Amino acid sequence: GDHRDLHSFPTHALPIYMYRSHTNGALRIEDVNKEVTLAGWVQKTREMGAMTFVDLRDRYGITQLVFGEEHIAIAKELGREDVIQVKGLVIERESKNKNIPTGEIEITVKEITVLNKSKTPPFTIEDETDGGEELRMQYRYLDLRRKPLQDALKLRHKLSIEVRKYLDSIDFFEIETPYLIKSTPEGARDFVVPSRMNEGQFYALPQSPQTFKQLLMVSGYDRYYQIVRCFRDEDLRADRQPEFTQIDCEMAFVNQEDVLNTFEGMVDYLFKKVKGLEVDAFPRMGYATAIEKYGSDKPDIRFGMTFNYINEETQNKGFNVFDQAESVIAIVAEDCSTYTRKELDKLVDFVKTPQVGAKGLVYVKCNEDGTFKSSVDKFYNQDDLKAWADKCGAKAGDLILVMSGNKAETQNQMNVLRLHLGNELGLRNPNIYAPLWVYDFPLLEWDEESGRYHAMHHPFTSPKEEDIHLLETEPAKVRANAYDLVLNGTEIGGGSIRIHDKKVQAKMFELLGFSDEEAQAQFGFLMNAFEYGAPPHGGIALGFDRLCALFGGQETIRDFIAFPKNNSGRDVMIDSPSAIAKDRKSTRLTPVTWPSRM
Ligand code: ASP
């Protein structure tokens, strides 16, 4: 029925629509005997004797139409996706369809108008379509007619509304910041736009509104947010979009705890409002702990299988690989001692794929009878293996998996294996939500390629007070007031308490290898602003597309974006990017034929 909250509008403000009296999801058994007007797309037609049944679809649902003999000619002509308008009478159905909300009624059609014929669509407009990925991207407007996509965009809408409600309720202002800005180094490449009025000069599209939101804090706006498009010209990894949306937020006069509480509150609120779920207080985990236990700064804590370091237990038994390794790391797959040779071989093959890049995998089966069977029985006896099992907390029936090597690399590889097993063993249920905060990130990260430090979050992130003394001597050890919001193994947000002192900011730029002149040229505006009473401030940005996908229980963000780009950053529907005419001096099409209002 009417999905609007009638109580919040004076009734005279609600428009009355002439084209249709109801949507295709509205009519129920109570409406029997009403004269109605419906409009929509022909999903399906079925002929039964002199009658034709048509499923009429719009984004609200499907209503069954019945055409009698008097309309047989026109009904026979109806094809999939034709747009029609019908007037008719609501009647009770003889054979009811319990699967759809309108399944108890149908419409006896009295009048029909074909509003527009459709070509036969290149794929079926059904929940499970027969269209391939590329074809559906090319005809995105048709793919968007399908219910799964309509549900996805409805969820996105709902989330954006609830985000605004929550933030508005605690005094945040939604403020727009410019899209045509100046290059900011935030780890990715900028998209650039030539300026016609300033020949030879370029704007950059924002990777995020970072500096602007900080300036808004200097301006006293105190609590800012924006659901905003960001642009990053990155090498496309699976499920990355060159333009994506963030819930971008900044607050003044806050410390880290204030920011975490505010946005934990927001995510709680979204879970409650959108999914009807209550979530427990988010656990908080130091970055170092996350790496040590999960080999990842975005651990999926829906399941255990945390890392055990078994160097001591494995040394000096003649197994060179372990003896020479910086780290020997073991995880326990519960109740997997029954894995067959074939299953184990598959795991070994998996860790050797380039995706993991490990040299090998050692296993220990903890048999039900208390004995052990390992792939390194040549070097380790039953007592040795028992010591491993004890260290790992493995019990009879479990399978221990071990990898070794350079610590950071092995942690990385183990992380991939752990997630792989989590998937295989069904431990990553998309209907379970396990959010957490990861904090105390390192301030800097060494970049081999450029031979210098990079800001791990961004150059405006403040170092932890107690680590500042290490800035000169051991910069790699300095921790930042930076935090990530992690959900089910995915980073959904990140932020920091910012530097608000010009001198500290200048020091930071110096550490990052900027000369004074470069820093001034790039960020002079920000450092100057910091001289005019910059309040302490901090914030966060949440990846909105990803958040939608997670709330929708989906892996990929693409279905939650109306018009996404494909994996090579192309929009195959409008065929972009594309070449532009060589002689075009300006960024305007010549000859100018656009209507002036476009
Ligand atoms: N601007 C940052 C980002 O896009 C988020 C933040 O620090 O608030 O990741």
XYZ file of C-alpha atoms and ligand atoms in Angstrom:
607
model
C 0.000 0.000 0.000
C 1.074 3.528 0.600
C 4.538 3.353 2.030
C 4.646 6.942 3.192
C 4.102 7.876 6.750
C 0.811 9.686 6.431
C 1.077 11.059 9.914
C 4.101 13.122 9.124
C 2.466 14.949 6.219
C -0.620 17.124 6.225
C -2.895 15.219 3.827
C -3.432 18.202 1.539
C 0.290 18.117 0.786
C 0.090 14.623 -0.692
C -0.295 14.650 -4.431
C -3.026 12.558 -6.039
C -1.865 10.681 -9.105
C -3.991 10.396 -12.225
C -2.041 7.879 -14.218
C -2.662 4.989 -11.891
C -4.750 4.519 -8.792
C -2.501 1.881 -7.256
C 0.907 0.356 -7.742
C 1.341 -3.275 -8.699
C 2.254 -4.243 -5.170
C -0.657 -2.574 -3.433
C -3.868 -4.515 -3.947
C -5.113 -7.090 -1.447
C -8.199 -9.184 -0.842
C -9.799 -6.188 0.954
C -9.723 -4.306 -2.350
C -12.025 -6.741 -4.138
C -14.695 -4.920 -6.173
C -12.669 -1.728 -6.479
C -12.278 -0.126 -9.883
C -8.580 0.485 -10.324
C -6.112 1.835 -12.850
C -2.699 0.204 -13.026
C 0.352 0.785 -15.173
C 3.595 -1.081 -15.622
C 5.623 -3.527 -17.651
C 4.430 -6.840 -19.043
C 6.455 -9.482 -17.283
C 4.762 -12.511 -18.732
C 1.663 -13.518 -20.684
C -0.118 -16.858 -20.618
C -3.024 -17.869 -22.760
C -5.674 -20.179 -21.354
C -8.478 -20.782 -23.755
C -10.171 -17.487 -24.457
C -8.468 -15.798 -21.536
C -5.039 -14.227 -21.353
C -3.236 -13.765 -18.078
C -0.622 -11.070 -17.809
C 1.784 -10.401 -14.970
C 2.096 -6.642 -14.711
C 5.231 -5.439 -12.980
C 6.540 -2.244 -11.462
C 8.999 -1.689 -8.658
C 6.342 -2.341 -6.047
C 5.442 -5.818 -7.223
C 3.445 -7.873 -9.660
C -0.297 -7.923 -10.212
C -2.098 -10.500 -12.317
C -4.347 -9.162 -15.058
C -7.053 -11.192 -16.783
C -8.066 -10.321 -20.317
C -11.328 -11.783 -21.568
C -12.415 -12.519 -25.093
C -13.212 -8.903 -25.930
C -9.514 -8.008 -25.582
C -8.106 -11.143 -27.131
C -6.616 -9.416 -30.153
C -4.710 -6.818 -28.179
C -3.734 -9.258 -25.426
C -2.249 -11.635 -27.977
C -0.041 -8.840 -29.255
C 1.434 -8.019 -25.867
C 5.130 -8.800 -25.575
C 7.563 -8.868 -22.700
C 8.392 -5.415 -21.338
C 5.618 -3.590 -23.206
C 4.388 -0.697 -21.084
C 0.636 -0.711 -20.592
C -2.077 0.968 -18.602
C -5.241 -0.915 -17.653
C -8.503 -0.077 -15.990
C -10.373 -2.895 -14.387
C -12.058 -4.519 -11.436
C -10.293 -6.232 -8.545
C -11.621 -9.771 -8.060
C -10.701 -12.675 -5.850
C -8.457 -15.233 -7.534
C -9.565 -18.797 -7.871
C -6.101 -20.265 -7.492
C -4.228 -18.092 -5.055
C -0.477 -17.497 -5.139
C 0.808 -17.441 -1.587
C 4.271 -16.332 -2.707
C 3.375 -12.768 -3.583
C 1.491 -10.165 -1.531
C -1.014 -9.541 -4.339
C -1.498 -13.267 -4.887
C -5.068 -13.418 -3.641
C -6.496 -11.042 -6.216
C -6.447 -10.339 -9.920
C -7.766 -7.608 -12.185
C -10.474 -8.206 -14.778
C -9.367 -5.789 -17.446
C -11.990 -3.487 -18.932
C -9.774 -1.098 -20.827
C -6.193 -1.332 -21.956
C -3.849 1.261 -23.407
C -0.504 0.236 -24.776
C 1.697 3.127 -23.692
C 4.790 1.833 -25.403
C 5.894 -1.311 -27.164
C 9.201 -2.884 -26.201
C 11.729 -4.762 -28.256
C 12.339 -8.229 -26.901
C 14.870 -7.619 -24.135
C 18.293 -9.252 -24.604
C 17.873 -11.181 -21.351
C 15.023 -12.138 -19.074
C 13.931 -9.581 -16.509
C 13.632 -12.077 -13.687
C 15.353 -12.717 -10.369
C 17.551 -15.340 -11.989
C 18.271 -13.881 -15.382
C 19.840 -15.675 -18.331
C 21.931 -12.617 -19.223
C 25.707 -12.644 -18.838
C 27.568 -9.982 -16.871
C 28.762 -7.953 -19.841
C 25.382 -7.953 -21.560
C 23.617 -6.869 -18.408
C 26.120 -4.039 -17.918
C 25.511 -2.885 -21.463
C 21.769 -2.835 -20.847
C 22.036 -1.693 -17.256
C 18.664 0.088 -17.454
C 17.046 -3.282 -18.124
C 19.063 -5.099 -15.493
C 17.923 -2.440 -13.021
C 14.333 -3.538 -13.606
C 15.103 -6.833 -11.899
C 13.986 -7.265 -8.322
C 17.375 -8.131 -6.796
C 18.763 -4.847 -8.095
C 15.691 -2.898 -7.106
C 15.978 -4.374 -3.626
C 19.651 -3.418 -3.512
C 18.984 0.194 -4.442
C 16.060 0.331 -2.043
C 18.369 -0.828 0.736
C 20.891 1.800 -0.277
C 18.223 4.474 -0.155
C 17.045 3.318 3.234
C 20.571 3.317 4.617
C 21.271 6.814 3.340
C 18.060 8.104 4.894
C 18.841 6.505 8.241
C 22.415 7.801 8.182
C 21.053 11.300 7.691
C 18.450 10.872 10.417
C 21.007 9.652 12.926
C 23.596 12.295 12.178
C 21.005 15.051 12.057
C 19.701 13.938 15.452
C 23.115 14.595 16.967
C 23.649 17.987 15.336
C 25.707 17.103 12.298
C 25.365 19.464 9.315
C 25.418 18.049 5.818
C 27.760 20.332 3.897
C 28.866 19.925 0.309
C 32.481 20.395 -0.657
C 33.793 20.972 -4.184
C 34.466 18.271 -6.736
C 36.874 20.386 -8.749
C 39.818 20.695 -6.421
C 43.569 20.404 -6.306
C 45.567 17.235 -6.197
C 45.937 15.732 -2.699
C 48.243 12.824 -2.082
C 46.180 10.175 -0.350
C 47.848 7.087 -1.659
C 46.066 6.952 -4.976
C 46.320 8.794 -8.242
C 43.983 11.677 -8.977
C 41.621 11.991 -11.899
C 42.317 15.317 -13.534
C 40.065 17.705 -15.399
C 41.481 20.333 -17.724
C 40.423 23.895 -17.068
C 39.266 25.713 -20.181
C 39.492 29.149 -18.633
C 42.973 28.496 -17.293
C 44.781 26.894 -20.181
C 47.346 24.295 -19.278
C 45.979 23.983 -15.756
C 44.011 21.206 -14.206
C 41.611 20.482 -11.451
C 41.756 17.179 -9.641
C 38.674 15.275 -8.548
C 38.756 14.655 -4.791
C 39.934 11.319 -3.443
C 38.029 12.441 -0.379
C 36.978 15.792 1.074
C 39.671 15.401 3.738
C 41.217 18.875 3.725
C 37.875 20.616 3.257
C 36.277 18.905 6.212
C 39.247 19.881 8.335
C 38.870 23.480 7.167
C 35.194 23.319 8.139
C 36.320 22.434 11.649
C 38.588 25.490 11.650
C 35.498 27.420 10.554
C 33.608 26.222 13.597
C 31.080 23.890 11.975
C 31.862 21.367 14.670
C 30.038 18.354 13.254
C 30.047 17.812 9.516
C 29.003 14.969 7.305
C 28.446 14.334 3.660
C 27.423 11.292 1.669
C 29.894 12.047 -1.014
C 31.422 10.714 -4.188
C 35.172 10.146 -4.107
C 37.442 9.470 -7.066
C 40.598 7.396 -7.085
C 42.506 6.431 -10.175
C 43.812 3.212 -8.723
C 44.755 0.014 -10.413
C 41.474 -1.759 -10.420
C 41.284 -4.673 -8.100
C 38.250 -6.851 -8.097
C 35.240 -4.990 -6.793
C 36.836 -1.543 -6.743
C 35.153 1.348 -8.433
C 37.051 4.423 -9.667
C 34.244 6.504 -8.200
C 32.655 5.416 -4.985
C 30.674 6.891 -2.131
C 31.701 7.639 1.418
C 29.829 8.715 4.487
C 32.399 11.353 5.308
C 32.377 12.846 8.795
C 34.377 15.208 10.950
C 33.970 16.495 14.495
C 35.706 19.189 16.542
C 36.509 19.045 20.241
C 36.611 15.280 20.322
C 39.101 12.628 21.232
C 39.344 9.169 19.720
C 36.894 7.675 22.184
C 34.257 10.277 21.224
C 34.580 9.464 17.540
C 34.436 5.705 18.091
C 31.361 6.017 20.295
C 29.579 8.309 17.851
C 30.042 6.009 14.888
C 29.536 2.802 16.769
C 26.243 4.439 17.708
C 25.509 5.122 14.070
C 26.245 1.575 12.954
C 24.162 0.214 15.849
C 21.326 2.463 14.798
C 21.583 1.309 11.182
C 21.552 -2.339 12.206
C 18.476 -1.745 14.301
C 16.578 0.400 11.801
C 17.484 -1.396 8.614
C 18.014 -4.990 9.704
C 16.149 -5.128 12.991
C 19.300 -6.397 14.668
C 20.816 -5.567 18.021
C 24.601 -5.798 17.980
C 26.828 -6.059 21.032
C 29.371 -3.407 21.866
C 32.101 -3.566 19.231
C 35.271 -5.234 20.444
C 38.374 -3.072 20.119
C 41.623 -4.575 18.996
C 45.057 -3.019 18.720
C 46.612 -3.176 15.278
C 49.555 -5.209 16.620
C 47.211 -7.782 18.158
C 45.193 -8.049 14.960
C 48.322 -8.768 12.953
C 49.672 -11.206 15.554
C 46.447 -13.200 15.914
C 44.888 -12.910 12.461
C 47.658 -11.695 10.159
C 45.325 -8.936 9.061
C 44.350 -5.433 10.117
C 40.778 -6.300 9.175
C 40.192 -9.599 10.929
C 37.020 -11.548 10.368
C 36.118 -12.366 13.948
C 33.037 -14.416 13.128
C 35.246 -17.434 13.684
C 38.357 -18.333 15.696
C 41.247 -20.177 14.084
C 43.686 -17.610 15.460
C 47.431 -17.923 14.986
C 49.726 -19.940 17.232
C 53.447 -19.350 17.107
C 55.109 -22.724 17.538
C 58.758 -21.886 16.825
C 59.949 -23.305 20.125
C 58.063 -26.568 19.734
C 59.399 -27.188 16.234
C 63.098 -26.386 16.494
C 66.135 -28.686 16.262
C 64.465 -31.866 15.111
C 66.215 -31.869 11.802
C 63.474 -30.161 9.808
C 65.449 -27.403 8.132
C 62.463 -25.492 6.840
C 61.215 -24.791 10.359
C 64.666 -24.426 11.881
C 65.515 -21.623 9.510
C 62.175 -19.853 9.666
C 61.659 -16.585 11.484
C 58.124 -17.699 12.309
C 56.333 -21.027 12.419
C 52.619 -20.357 12.559
C 49.867 -22.894 13.147
C 46.096 -22.709 12.945
C 43.574 -25.309 14.015
C 40.726 -26.413 11.788
C 38.261 -27.920 14.229
C 36.919 -31.391 13.478
C 38.894 -31.668 10.261
C 41.189 -34.607 11.145
C 39.142 -36.689 8.725
C 40.340 -34.659 5.733
C 41.289 -37.034 2.958
C 44.594 -37.079 1.157
C 42.879 -35.376 -1.736
C 41.432 -32.606 0.419
C 44.816 -31.995 2.013
C 46.525 -31.913 -1.376
C 44.015 -29.320 -2.459
C 44.941 -27.153 0.515
C 48.620 -27.529 -0.289
C 47.931 -26.553 -3.900
C 45.930 -23.597 -2.678
C 48.719 -22.150 -0.537
C 51.087 -22.498 -3.490
C 48.906 -20.429 -5.805
C 50.199 -16.906 -6.490
C 47.234 -15.605 -4.472
C 48.874 -17.031 -1.327
C 52.447 -17.513 -2.502
C 53.571 -19.980 0.165
C 56.174 -22.673 -0.446
C 54.270 -25.390 1.341
C 51.940 -26.456 4.090
C 52.505 -28.891 6.912
C 49.554 -30.690 8.457
C 48.977 -32.663 11.629
C 45.874 -34.782 12.027
C 44.887 -35.121 15.671
C 43.234 -38.518 15.400
C 40.244 -39.448 17.530
C 42.290 -42.219 19.187
C 44.802 -39.687 20.528
C 47.524 -40.426 17.981
C 48.875 -37.935 15.468
C 49.552 -38.259 11.782
C 51.540 -35.492 10.133
C 53.197 -34.704 6.838
C 56.492 -34.341 8.728
C 56.436 -37.631 10.655
C 60.012 -38.165 9.472
C 61.198 -35.395 11.794
C 58.677 -35.263 14.597
C 57.533 -38.086 16.868
C 54.191 -38.413 18.668
C 55.437 -36.467 21.729
C 56.637 -33.618 19.530
C 53.319 -33.427 17.743
C 51.451 -33.599 21.040
C 53.427 -30.561 22.170
C 52.286 -28.676 19.050
C 48.699 -29.677 19.659
C 48.907 -28.559 23.283
C 50.408 -25.216 22.302
C 47.613 -24.676 19.764
C 44.820 -25.955 21.963
C 43.967 -28.608 19.363
C 41.845 -31.525 20.486
C 41.282 -35.009 19.130
C 39.514 -34.723 15.804
C 41.163 -31.435 14.803
C 43.550 -30.660 11.999
C 46.598 -28.432 12.550
C 47.951 -26.513 9.584
C 51.392 -24.969 9.716
C 53.299 -22.545 7.537
C 56.656 -20.921 8.134
C 59.066 -18.292 6.878
C 59.544 -14.581 7.190
C 57.141 -13.408 9.885
C 55.176 -10.775 8.006
C 54.911 -12.904 4.878
C 53.818 -15.967 6.782
C 51.213 -13.984 8.696
C 49.909 -12.770 5.380
C 49.770 -16.215 3.876
C 48.190 -17.691 6.956
C 45.539 -14.975 6.836
C 44.574 -16.004 3.311
C 44.496 -19.671 4.285
C 42.440 -18.925 7.386
C 39.823 -17.015 5.382
C 39.799 -19.719 2.724
C 39.113 -22.380 5.346
C 36.521 -20.127 6.969
C 34.697 -20.083 3.634
C 35.135 -23.813 3.033
C 33.882 -24.714 6.482
C 30.911 -22.354 6.299
C 32.164 -20.204 9.161
C 31.566 -16.927 7.353
C 27.797 -16.720 7.440
C 26.753 -13.447 5.741
C 23.793 -13.171 8.100
C 26.056 -12.853 11.105
C 27.579 -9.442 11.683
C 30.739 -9.088 13.711
C 31.931 -5.476 13.714
C 35.017 -4.326 15.576
C 37.357 -1.376 15.888
C 41.006 -1.797 15.040
C 43.108 1.068 16.396
C 46.679 2.140 17.185
C 47.782 1.796 13.593
C 51.376 2.676 12.783
C 51.694 6.301 11.707
C 54.077 5.543 8.876
C 54.844 2.726 6.563
C 58.077 2.218 4.693
C 57.754 2.169 0.951
C 60.450 0.119 -0.740
C 59.811 1.554 -4.156
C 60.276 5.207 -3.291
C 62.686 4.490 -0.450
C 60.819 6.651 2.021
C 58.039 6.660 4.562
C 54.416 7.078 3.577
C 51.591 8.025 5.874
C 49.703 4.836 6.588
C 46.378 6.651 6.868
C 47.070 10.118 5.492
C 49.460 12.982 6.291
C 46.932 14.746 8.546
C 46.724 11.938 11.082
C 48.221 12.720 14.484
C 50.854 10.608 16.197
C 50.075 9.254 19.640
C 51.279 11.668 22.267
C 53.356 9.024 24.046
C 55.117 8.016 20.818
C 56.055 11.491 19.601
C 59.553 11.183 21.057
C 60.212 8.334 18.603
C 59.477 10.459 15.542
C 63.138 11.347 14.959
C 64.770 8.116 16.027
C 62.409 5.248 15.204
C 59.621 6.644 13.053
C 58.389 3.169 12.141
C 57.482 2.551 15.775
C 55.278 5.618 16.132
C 51.620 4.755 16.488
C 48.858 6.984 15.204
C 45.539 8.070 16.607
C 43.973 6.173 13.753
C 41.222 3.595 13.691
C 39.350 1.391 11.282
C 35.861 0.030 11.528
C 35.943 -3.571 10.379
C 32.961 -5.751 9.580
C 33.224 -9.427 8.693
C 36.756 -9.161 7.400
C 36.176 -5.979 5.458
C 37.305 -2.492 6.322
C 34.172 -0.388 6.167
C 35.571 2.792 7.589
C 38.673 4.529 8.722
C 39.636 7.761 10.333
C 41.853 9.520 12.767
C 42.341 12.315 15.199
C 44.057 14.975 13.134
C 47.051 17.123 13.634
C 45.811 20.629 14.460
C 49.134 22.213 15.177
C 51.029 23.830 12.345
C 54.427 22.788 13.683
C 53.492 19.124 14.055
C 51.942 19.180 10.590
C 55.117 20.682 9.132
C 57.181 18.005 10.911
C 54.937 15.327 9.431
C 55.395 16.652 5.900
C 59.142 16.690 6.493
C 59.079 13.034 7.588
C 57.138 12.198 4.464
C 59.877 13.716 2.375
C 58.233 17.005 1.408
C 60.504 20.035 1.207
C 59.166 23.185 2.892
C 58.344 24.609 -0.520
C 56.519 21.486 -1.635
C 54.554 21.335 1.597
C 53.681 25.008 1.260
C 52.653 24.633 -2.379
C 50.505 21.578 -1.704
C 49.071 22.257 1.702
C 49.884 25.862 2.484
C 46.165 26.607 2.729
C 45.728 24.048 5.497
C 48.811 25.011 7.468
C 47.879 28.653 7.207
C 44.395 27.865 8.447
C 45.954 26.095 11.417
C 47.383 29.454 12.449
C 43.927 30.880 13.006
C 42.633 28.898 15.905
C 42.208 25.324 14.699
C 40.287 23.287 17.269
C 41.285 19.712 18.079
C 39.364 17.560 15.621
C 39.014 14.139 14.129
C 36.721 12.095 11.978
C 36.059 9.089 9.906
C 34.801 8.030 6.514
C 32.743 4.917 5.919
C 32.617 3.208 2.554
C 28.959 3.513 1.726
C 28.822 1.122 -1.227
C 30.522 -1.593 0.817
C 28.283 -0.954 3.792
C 25.247 -1.419 1.549
C 26.637 -4.675 0.168
C 27.330 -6.014 3.645
C 23.868 -5.069 4.852
C 22.512 -6.782 1.763
C 24.532 -9.914 2.530
C 26.397 -9.627 -0.784
C 30.064 -9.880 -1.676
C 30.180 -7.328 -4.442
C 29.348 -3.650 -4.311
C 28.394 -3.404 -7.954
C 24.747 -4.250 -7.522
C 24.404 -1.522 -4.937
C 25.489 1.163 -7.399
C 22.963 2.126 -10.049
C 25.476 2.677 -12.828
C 28.785 1.080 -11.910
C 31.904 0.652 -13.998
C 33.182 -2.762 -14.963
C 36.437 -4.343 -13.797
C 38.465 -2.332 -16.281
C 36.928 0.925 -15.119
C 34.662 1.175 -18.144
C 31.043 2.090 -18.403
C 30.113 -0.211 -21.274
C 26.607 1.221 -21.486
C 27.635 4.763 -22.373
C 31.022 3.585 -23.692
C 33.232 5.636 -21.435
C 36.040 6.543 -21.180
C 36.366 7.392 -24.852
C 38.512 9.492 -27.126
C 37.566 13.120 -27.620
C 37.943 15.045 -30.851
C 41.533 16.185 -31.372
C 40.707 19.725 -32.382
C 38.651 20.280 -29.269
C 40.379 23.044 -27.448
C 37.712 23.363 -24.878
C 35.976 20.713 -22.888
C 32.787 21.591 -24.689
C 31.317 19.745 -27.619
C 31.370 21.658 -30.885
C 29.166 22.722 -32.459
C 27.191 23.698 -29.415
C 23.807 22.140 -29.908
C 22.824 21.558 -26.327
C 19.643 23.151 -25.145
C 20.606 25.938 -22.804
C 18.924 24.329 -19.822
C 20.982 21.131 -19.864
N 39.647 10.852 4.271
C 39.868 9.568 4.850
C 39.654 8.483 3.802
O 39.094 8.745 2.753
C 38.963 9.266 5.999
C 39.220 10.093 7.204
O 40.363 10.147 7.682
O 38.255 10.677 7.715
O 40.021 7.350 4.012
